[in-house]
PDB file of C-alpha atoms in Angstrom:
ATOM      1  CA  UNK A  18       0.000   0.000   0.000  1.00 59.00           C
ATOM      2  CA  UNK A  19       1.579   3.720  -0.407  1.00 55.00           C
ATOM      3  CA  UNK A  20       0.605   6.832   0.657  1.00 60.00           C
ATOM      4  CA  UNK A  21       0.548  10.449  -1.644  1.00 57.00           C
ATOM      5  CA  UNK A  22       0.877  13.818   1.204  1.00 53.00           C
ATOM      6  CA  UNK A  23       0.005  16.373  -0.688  1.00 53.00           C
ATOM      7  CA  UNK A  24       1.098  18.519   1.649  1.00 58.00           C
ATOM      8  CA  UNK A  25       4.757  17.433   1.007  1.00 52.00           C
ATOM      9  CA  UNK A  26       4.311  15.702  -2.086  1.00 54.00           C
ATOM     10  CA  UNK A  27       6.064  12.792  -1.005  1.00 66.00           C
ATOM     11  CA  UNK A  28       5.086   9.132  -1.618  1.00 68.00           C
ATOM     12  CA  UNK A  29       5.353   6.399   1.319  1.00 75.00           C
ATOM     13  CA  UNK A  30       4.735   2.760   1.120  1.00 88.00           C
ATOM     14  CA  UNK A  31       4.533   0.162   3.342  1.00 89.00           C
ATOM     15  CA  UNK A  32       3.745  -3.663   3.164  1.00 90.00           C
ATOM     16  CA  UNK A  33       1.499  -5.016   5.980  1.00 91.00           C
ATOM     17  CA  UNK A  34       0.849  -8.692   7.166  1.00 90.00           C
ATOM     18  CA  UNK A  35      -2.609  -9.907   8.266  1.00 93.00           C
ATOM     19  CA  UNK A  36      -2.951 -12.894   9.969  1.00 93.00           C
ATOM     20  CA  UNK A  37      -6.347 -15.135   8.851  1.00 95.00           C
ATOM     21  CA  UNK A  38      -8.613 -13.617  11.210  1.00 96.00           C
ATOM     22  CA  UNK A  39      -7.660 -10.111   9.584  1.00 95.00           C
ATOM     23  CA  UNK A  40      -5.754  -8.594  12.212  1.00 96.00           C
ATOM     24  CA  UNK A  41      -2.607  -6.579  11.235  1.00 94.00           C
ATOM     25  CA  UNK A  42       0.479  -8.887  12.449  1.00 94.00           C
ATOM     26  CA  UNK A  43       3.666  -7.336  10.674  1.00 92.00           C
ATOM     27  CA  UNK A  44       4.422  -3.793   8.781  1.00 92.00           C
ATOM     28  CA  UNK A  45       7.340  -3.400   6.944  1.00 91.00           C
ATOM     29  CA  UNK A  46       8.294   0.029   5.840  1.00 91.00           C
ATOM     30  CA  UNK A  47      11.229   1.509   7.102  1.00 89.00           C
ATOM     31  CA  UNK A  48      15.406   0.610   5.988  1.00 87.00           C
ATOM     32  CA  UNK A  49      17.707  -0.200   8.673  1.00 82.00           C
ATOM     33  CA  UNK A  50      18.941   3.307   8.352  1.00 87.00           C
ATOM     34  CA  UNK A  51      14.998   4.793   9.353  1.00 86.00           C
ATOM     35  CA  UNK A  52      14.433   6.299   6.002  1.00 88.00           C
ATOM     36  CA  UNK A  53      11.379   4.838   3.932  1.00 90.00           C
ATOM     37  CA  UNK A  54      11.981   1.162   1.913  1.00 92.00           C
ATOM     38  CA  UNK A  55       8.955   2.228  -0.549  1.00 92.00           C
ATOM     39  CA  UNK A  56       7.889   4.316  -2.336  1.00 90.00           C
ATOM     40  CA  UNK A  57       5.179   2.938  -4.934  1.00 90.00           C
ATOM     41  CA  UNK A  58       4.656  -0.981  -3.999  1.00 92.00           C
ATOM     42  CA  UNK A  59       3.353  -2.628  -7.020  1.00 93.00           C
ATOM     43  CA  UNK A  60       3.155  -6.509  -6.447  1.00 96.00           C
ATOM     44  CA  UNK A  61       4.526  -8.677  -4.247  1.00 96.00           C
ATOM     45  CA  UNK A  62       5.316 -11.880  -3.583  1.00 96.00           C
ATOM     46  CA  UNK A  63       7.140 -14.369  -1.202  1.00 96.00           C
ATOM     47  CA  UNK A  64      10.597 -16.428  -1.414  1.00 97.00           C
ATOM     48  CA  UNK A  65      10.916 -20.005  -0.470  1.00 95.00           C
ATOM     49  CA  UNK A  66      13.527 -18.561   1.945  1.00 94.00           C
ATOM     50  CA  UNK A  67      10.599 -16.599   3.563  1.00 94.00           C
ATOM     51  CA  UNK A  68      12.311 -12.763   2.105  1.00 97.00           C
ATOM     52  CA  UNK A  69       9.569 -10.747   1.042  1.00 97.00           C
ATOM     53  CA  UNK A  70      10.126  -9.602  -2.570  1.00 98.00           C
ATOM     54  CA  UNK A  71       8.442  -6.406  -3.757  1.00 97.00           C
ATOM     55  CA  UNK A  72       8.572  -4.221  -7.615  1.00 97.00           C
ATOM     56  CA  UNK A  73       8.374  -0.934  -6.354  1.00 95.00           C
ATOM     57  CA  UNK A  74       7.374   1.431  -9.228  1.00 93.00           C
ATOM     58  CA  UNK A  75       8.564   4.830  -8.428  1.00 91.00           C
ATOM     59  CA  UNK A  76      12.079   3.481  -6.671  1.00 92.00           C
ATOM     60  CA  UNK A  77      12.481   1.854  -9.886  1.00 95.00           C
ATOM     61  CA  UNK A  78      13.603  -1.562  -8.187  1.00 96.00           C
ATOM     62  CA  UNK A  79      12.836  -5.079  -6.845  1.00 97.00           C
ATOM     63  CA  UNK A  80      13.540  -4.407  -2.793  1.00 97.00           C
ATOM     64  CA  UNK A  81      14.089  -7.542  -0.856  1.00 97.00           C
ATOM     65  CA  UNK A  82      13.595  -7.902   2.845  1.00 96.00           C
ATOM     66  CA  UNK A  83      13.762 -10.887   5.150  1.00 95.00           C
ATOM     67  CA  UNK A  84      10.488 -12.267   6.626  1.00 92.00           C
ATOM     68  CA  UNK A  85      11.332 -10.260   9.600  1.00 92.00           C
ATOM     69  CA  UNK A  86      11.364  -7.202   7.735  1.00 93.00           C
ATOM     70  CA  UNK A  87      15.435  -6.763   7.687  1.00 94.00           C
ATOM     71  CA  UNK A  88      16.481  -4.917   4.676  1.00 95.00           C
ATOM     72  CA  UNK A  89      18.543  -7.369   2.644  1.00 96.00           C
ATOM     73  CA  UNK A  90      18.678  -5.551  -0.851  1.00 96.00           C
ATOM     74  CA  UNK A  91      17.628  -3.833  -3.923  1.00 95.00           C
ATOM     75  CA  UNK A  92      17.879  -4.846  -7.242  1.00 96.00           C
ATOM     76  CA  UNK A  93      17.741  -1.778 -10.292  1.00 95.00           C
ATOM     77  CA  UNK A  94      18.890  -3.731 -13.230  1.00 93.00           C
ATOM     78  CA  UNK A  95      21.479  -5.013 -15.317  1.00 90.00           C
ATOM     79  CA  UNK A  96      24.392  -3.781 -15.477  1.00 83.00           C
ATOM     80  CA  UNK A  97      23.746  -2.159 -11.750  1.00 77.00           C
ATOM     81  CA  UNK A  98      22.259   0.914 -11.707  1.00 72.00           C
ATOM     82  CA  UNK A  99      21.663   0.872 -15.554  1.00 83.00           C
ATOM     83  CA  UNK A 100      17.622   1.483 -14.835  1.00 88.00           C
ATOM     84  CA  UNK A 101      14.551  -1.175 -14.031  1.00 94.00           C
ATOM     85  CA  UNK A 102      10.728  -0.189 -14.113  1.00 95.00           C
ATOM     86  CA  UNK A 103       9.713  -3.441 -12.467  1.00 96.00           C
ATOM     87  CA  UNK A 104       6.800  -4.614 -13.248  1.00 96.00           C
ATOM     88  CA  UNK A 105       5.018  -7.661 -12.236  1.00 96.00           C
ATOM     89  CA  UNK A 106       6.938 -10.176 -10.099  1.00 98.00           C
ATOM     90  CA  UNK A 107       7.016 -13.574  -8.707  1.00 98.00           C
ATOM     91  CA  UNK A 108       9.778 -16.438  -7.376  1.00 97.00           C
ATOM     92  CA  UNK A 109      10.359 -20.309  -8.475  1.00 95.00           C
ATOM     93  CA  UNK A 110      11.022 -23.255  -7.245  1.00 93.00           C
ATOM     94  CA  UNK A 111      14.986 -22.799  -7.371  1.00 94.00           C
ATOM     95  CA  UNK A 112      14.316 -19.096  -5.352  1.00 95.00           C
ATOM     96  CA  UNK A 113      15.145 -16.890  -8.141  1.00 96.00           C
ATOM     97  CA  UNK A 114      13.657 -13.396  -8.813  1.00 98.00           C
ATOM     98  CA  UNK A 115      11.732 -13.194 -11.785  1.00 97.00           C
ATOM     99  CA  UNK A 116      10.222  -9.600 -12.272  1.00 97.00           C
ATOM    100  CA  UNK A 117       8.967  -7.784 -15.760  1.00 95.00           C
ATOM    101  CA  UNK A 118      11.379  -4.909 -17.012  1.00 94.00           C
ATOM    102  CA  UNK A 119       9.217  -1.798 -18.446  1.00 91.00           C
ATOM    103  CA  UNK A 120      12.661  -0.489 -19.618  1.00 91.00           C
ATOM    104  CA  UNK A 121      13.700  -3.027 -21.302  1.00 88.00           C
ATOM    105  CA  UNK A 122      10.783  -5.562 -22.120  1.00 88.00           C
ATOM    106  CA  UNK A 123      12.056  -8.517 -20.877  1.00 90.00           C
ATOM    107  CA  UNK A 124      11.425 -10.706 -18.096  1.00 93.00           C
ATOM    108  CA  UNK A 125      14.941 -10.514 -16.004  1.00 95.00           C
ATOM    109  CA  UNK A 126      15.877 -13.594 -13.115  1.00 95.00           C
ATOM    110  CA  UNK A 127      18.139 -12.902 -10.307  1.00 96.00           C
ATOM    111  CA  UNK A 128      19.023 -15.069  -7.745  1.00 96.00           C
ATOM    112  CA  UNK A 129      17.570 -14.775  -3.608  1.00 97.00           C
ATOM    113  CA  UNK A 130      20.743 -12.558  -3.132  1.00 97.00           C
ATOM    114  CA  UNK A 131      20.051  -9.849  -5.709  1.00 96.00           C
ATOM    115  CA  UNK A 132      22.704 -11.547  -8.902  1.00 96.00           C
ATOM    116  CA  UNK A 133      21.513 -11.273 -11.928  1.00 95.00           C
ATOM    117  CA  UNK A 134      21.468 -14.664 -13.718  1.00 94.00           C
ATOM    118  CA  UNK A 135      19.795 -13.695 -17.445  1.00 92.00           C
ATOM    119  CA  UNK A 136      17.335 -12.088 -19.384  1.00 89.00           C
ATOM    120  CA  UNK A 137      14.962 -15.465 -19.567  1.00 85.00           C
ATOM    121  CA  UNK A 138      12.632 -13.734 -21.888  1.00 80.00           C
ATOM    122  CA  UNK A 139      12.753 -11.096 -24.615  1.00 76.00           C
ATOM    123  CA  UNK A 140      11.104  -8.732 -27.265  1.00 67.00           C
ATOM    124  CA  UNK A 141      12.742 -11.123 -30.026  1.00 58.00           C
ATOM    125  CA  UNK A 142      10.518 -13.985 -28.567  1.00 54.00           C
ATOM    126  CA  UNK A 143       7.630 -12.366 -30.497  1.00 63.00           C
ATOM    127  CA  UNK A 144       6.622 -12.113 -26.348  1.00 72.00           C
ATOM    128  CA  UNK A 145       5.203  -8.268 -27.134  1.00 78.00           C
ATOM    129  CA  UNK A 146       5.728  -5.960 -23.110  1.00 87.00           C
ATOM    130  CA  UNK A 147       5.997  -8.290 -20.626  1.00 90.00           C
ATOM    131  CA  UNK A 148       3.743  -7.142 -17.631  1.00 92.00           C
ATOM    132  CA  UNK A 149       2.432  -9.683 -14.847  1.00 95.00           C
ATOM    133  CA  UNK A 150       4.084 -13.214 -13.958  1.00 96.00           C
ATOM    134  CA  UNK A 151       3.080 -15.802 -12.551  1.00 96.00           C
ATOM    135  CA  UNK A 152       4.893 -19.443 -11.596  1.00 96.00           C
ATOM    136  CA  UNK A 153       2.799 -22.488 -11.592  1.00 94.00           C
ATOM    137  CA  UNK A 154       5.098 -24.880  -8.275  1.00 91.00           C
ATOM    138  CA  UNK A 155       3.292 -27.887  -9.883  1.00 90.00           C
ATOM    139  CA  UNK A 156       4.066 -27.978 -13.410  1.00 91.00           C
ATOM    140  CA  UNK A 157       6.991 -25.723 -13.545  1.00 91.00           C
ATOM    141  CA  UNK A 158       5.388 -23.345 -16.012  1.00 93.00           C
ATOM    142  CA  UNK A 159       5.949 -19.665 -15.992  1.00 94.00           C
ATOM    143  CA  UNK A 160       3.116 -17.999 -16.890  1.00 94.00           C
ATOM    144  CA  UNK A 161       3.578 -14.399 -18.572  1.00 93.00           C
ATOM    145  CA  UNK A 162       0.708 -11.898 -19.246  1.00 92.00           C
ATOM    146  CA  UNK A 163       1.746  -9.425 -22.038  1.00 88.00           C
ATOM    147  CA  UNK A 164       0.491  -6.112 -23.654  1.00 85.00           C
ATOM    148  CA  UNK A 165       1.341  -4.353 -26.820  1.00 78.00           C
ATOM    149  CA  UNK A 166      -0.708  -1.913 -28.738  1.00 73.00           C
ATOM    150  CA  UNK A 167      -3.160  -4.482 -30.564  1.00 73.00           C
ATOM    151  CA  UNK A 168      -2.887  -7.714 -29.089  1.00 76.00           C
ATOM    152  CA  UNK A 169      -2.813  -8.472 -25.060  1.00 85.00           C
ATOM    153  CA  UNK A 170      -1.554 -12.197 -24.521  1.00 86.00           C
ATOM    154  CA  UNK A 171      -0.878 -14.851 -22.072  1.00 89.00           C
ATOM    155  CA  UNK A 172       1.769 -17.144 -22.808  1.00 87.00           C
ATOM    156  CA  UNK A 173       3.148 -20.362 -20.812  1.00 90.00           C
ATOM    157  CA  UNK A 174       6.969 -21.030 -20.608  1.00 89.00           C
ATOM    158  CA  UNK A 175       8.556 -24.121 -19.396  1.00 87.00           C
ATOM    159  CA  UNK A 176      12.263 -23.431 -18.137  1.00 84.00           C
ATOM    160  CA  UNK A 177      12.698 -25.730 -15.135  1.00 81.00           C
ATOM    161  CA  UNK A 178      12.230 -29.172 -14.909  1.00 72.00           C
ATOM    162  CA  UNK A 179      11.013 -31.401 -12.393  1.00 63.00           C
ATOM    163  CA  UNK A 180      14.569 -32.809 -12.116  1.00 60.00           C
ATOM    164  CA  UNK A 181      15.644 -29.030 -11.652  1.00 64.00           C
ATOM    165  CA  UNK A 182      13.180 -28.348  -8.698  1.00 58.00           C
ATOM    166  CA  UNK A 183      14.272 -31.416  -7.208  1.00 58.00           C
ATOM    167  CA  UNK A 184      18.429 -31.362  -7.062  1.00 59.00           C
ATOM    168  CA  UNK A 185      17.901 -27.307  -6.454  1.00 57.00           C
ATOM    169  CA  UNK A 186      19.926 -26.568  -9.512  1.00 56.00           C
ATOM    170  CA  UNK A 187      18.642 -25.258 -13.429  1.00 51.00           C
ATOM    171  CA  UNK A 188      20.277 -26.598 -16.658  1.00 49.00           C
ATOM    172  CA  UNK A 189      19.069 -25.304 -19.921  1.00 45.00           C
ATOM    173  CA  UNK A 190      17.277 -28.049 -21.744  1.00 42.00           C
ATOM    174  CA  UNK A 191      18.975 -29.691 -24.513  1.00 41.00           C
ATOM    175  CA  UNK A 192      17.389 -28.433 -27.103  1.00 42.00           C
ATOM    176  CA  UNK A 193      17.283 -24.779 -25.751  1.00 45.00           C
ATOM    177  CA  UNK A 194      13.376 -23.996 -25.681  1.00 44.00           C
ATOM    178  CA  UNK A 195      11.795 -22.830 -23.432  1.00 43.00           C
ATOM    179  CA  UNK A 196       8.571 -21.791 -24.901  1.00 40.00           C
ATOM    180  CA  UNK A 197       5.857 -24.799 -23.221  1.00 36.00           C
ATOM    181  CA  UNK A 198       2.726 -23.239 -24.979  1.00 33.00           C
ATOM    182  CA  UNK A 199       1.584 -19.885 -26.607  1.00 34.00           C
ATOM    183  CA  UNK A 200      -2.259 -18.771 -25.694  1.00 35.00           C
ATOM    184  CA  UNK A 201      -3.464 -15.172 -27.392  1.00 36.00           C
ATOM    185  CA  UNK A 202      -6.097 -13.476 -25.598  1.00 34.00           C
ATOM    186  CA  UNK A 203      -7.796 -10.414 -27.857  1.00 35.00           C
ATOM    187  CA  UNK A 204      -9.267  -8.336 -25.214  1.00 36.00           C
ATOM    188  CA  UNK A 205      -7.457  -8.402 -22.132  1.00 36.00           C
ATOM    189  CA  UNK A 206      -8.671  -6.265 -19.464  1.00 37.00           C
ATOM    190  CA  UNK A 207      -4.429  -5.516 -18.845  1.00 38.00           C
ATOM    191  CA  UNK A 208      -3.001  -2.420 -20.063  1.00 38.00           C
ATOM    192  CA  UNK A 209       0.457  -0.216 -21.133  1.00 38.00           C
ATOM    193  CA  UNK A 210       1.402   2.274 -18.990  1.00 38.00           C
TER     194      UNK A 210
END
């Protein structure tokens, strides 16, 4: 959630915690140092090593904290510092970071300590803006929900196999896809900027 003063035209977020009755167990809003973590929370998600992983908008960066609420770091592209406008964001079984770039259109994965690993998807892939993610624990699939200026689409990538969830390691597949399936949705209620 964030928070526009008018009065000082300042922007504050925070993530909260609710427990399953509804009542407010955790917020998380402030860097080690005291000054603000947030500034324009997008989505959010959680690690397999409990960190809670957010795409803040206006910080222009994935910021990581531990379930406590610890700062552990902030991600703002490849190279470093080079510029992010994260987008939609999720984690898979292996703990990577995946989280849609608005700067560059591609879907970037970092590992749970802020690394880059690789641009897993890209404008060339015919995949149009990357914009929302989602990663399916069961099957493996990544799915990606994508806008462009006359066609909004939903595709389904495969990247990690079973194999891979289960020794905790990723090895490209032999024959280098990683495209599972390809489904095009006309008139998607998602849309740029």
């Amino acid at each position: 959630m964030y928070n526009y003063n008018t009065y000082t035209d300042k922007v504050t977020g925070k993530v909260t915690r609710y427990n399953q009755s509804g009542q407010l167990t955790q917020t998380i809003q402030y860097h080690n140092t005291g000054r603000g973590l947030y500034r324009l929370p997008r989505y959010i998600t959680e690690n397999n090593n409990g960190d809670v992983v957010v795409s803040d908008a206006m910080s222009r960066a994935v910021v990581v904290t531990e379930r406590g609420g610890r700062h552990r770091f902030s991600y703002t592209g490849h190279p470093s510092g080079s510029g992010l406008g994260p987008r939609g964001i999720c984690t898979d079984a292996l703990s990577h970071i995946l989280v849609c770039d608005d700067i560059t259109d591609t879907v970037q994965m970092i590992n749970k300590d802020g690394q880059f690993l690789s641009h897993l998807l890209t404008e060339s892939q015919e995949l149009g803006y990357p914009w929302s993610l989602s990663y399916d624990v069961n099957t493996h699939r990544l799915w990606v929900g994508s806008v462009s200026l006359f066609n909004n689409k939903v595709c389904v990538y495969r990247y990690i196999t079973r194999q891979d969830a289960l020794t905790d390691e990723h090895r490209p597949r032999p024959d280098g896809d990683t495209r599972y399936t390809t489904h095009r949705h006309n008139n998607s209620s998602t849309k740029r900027r």
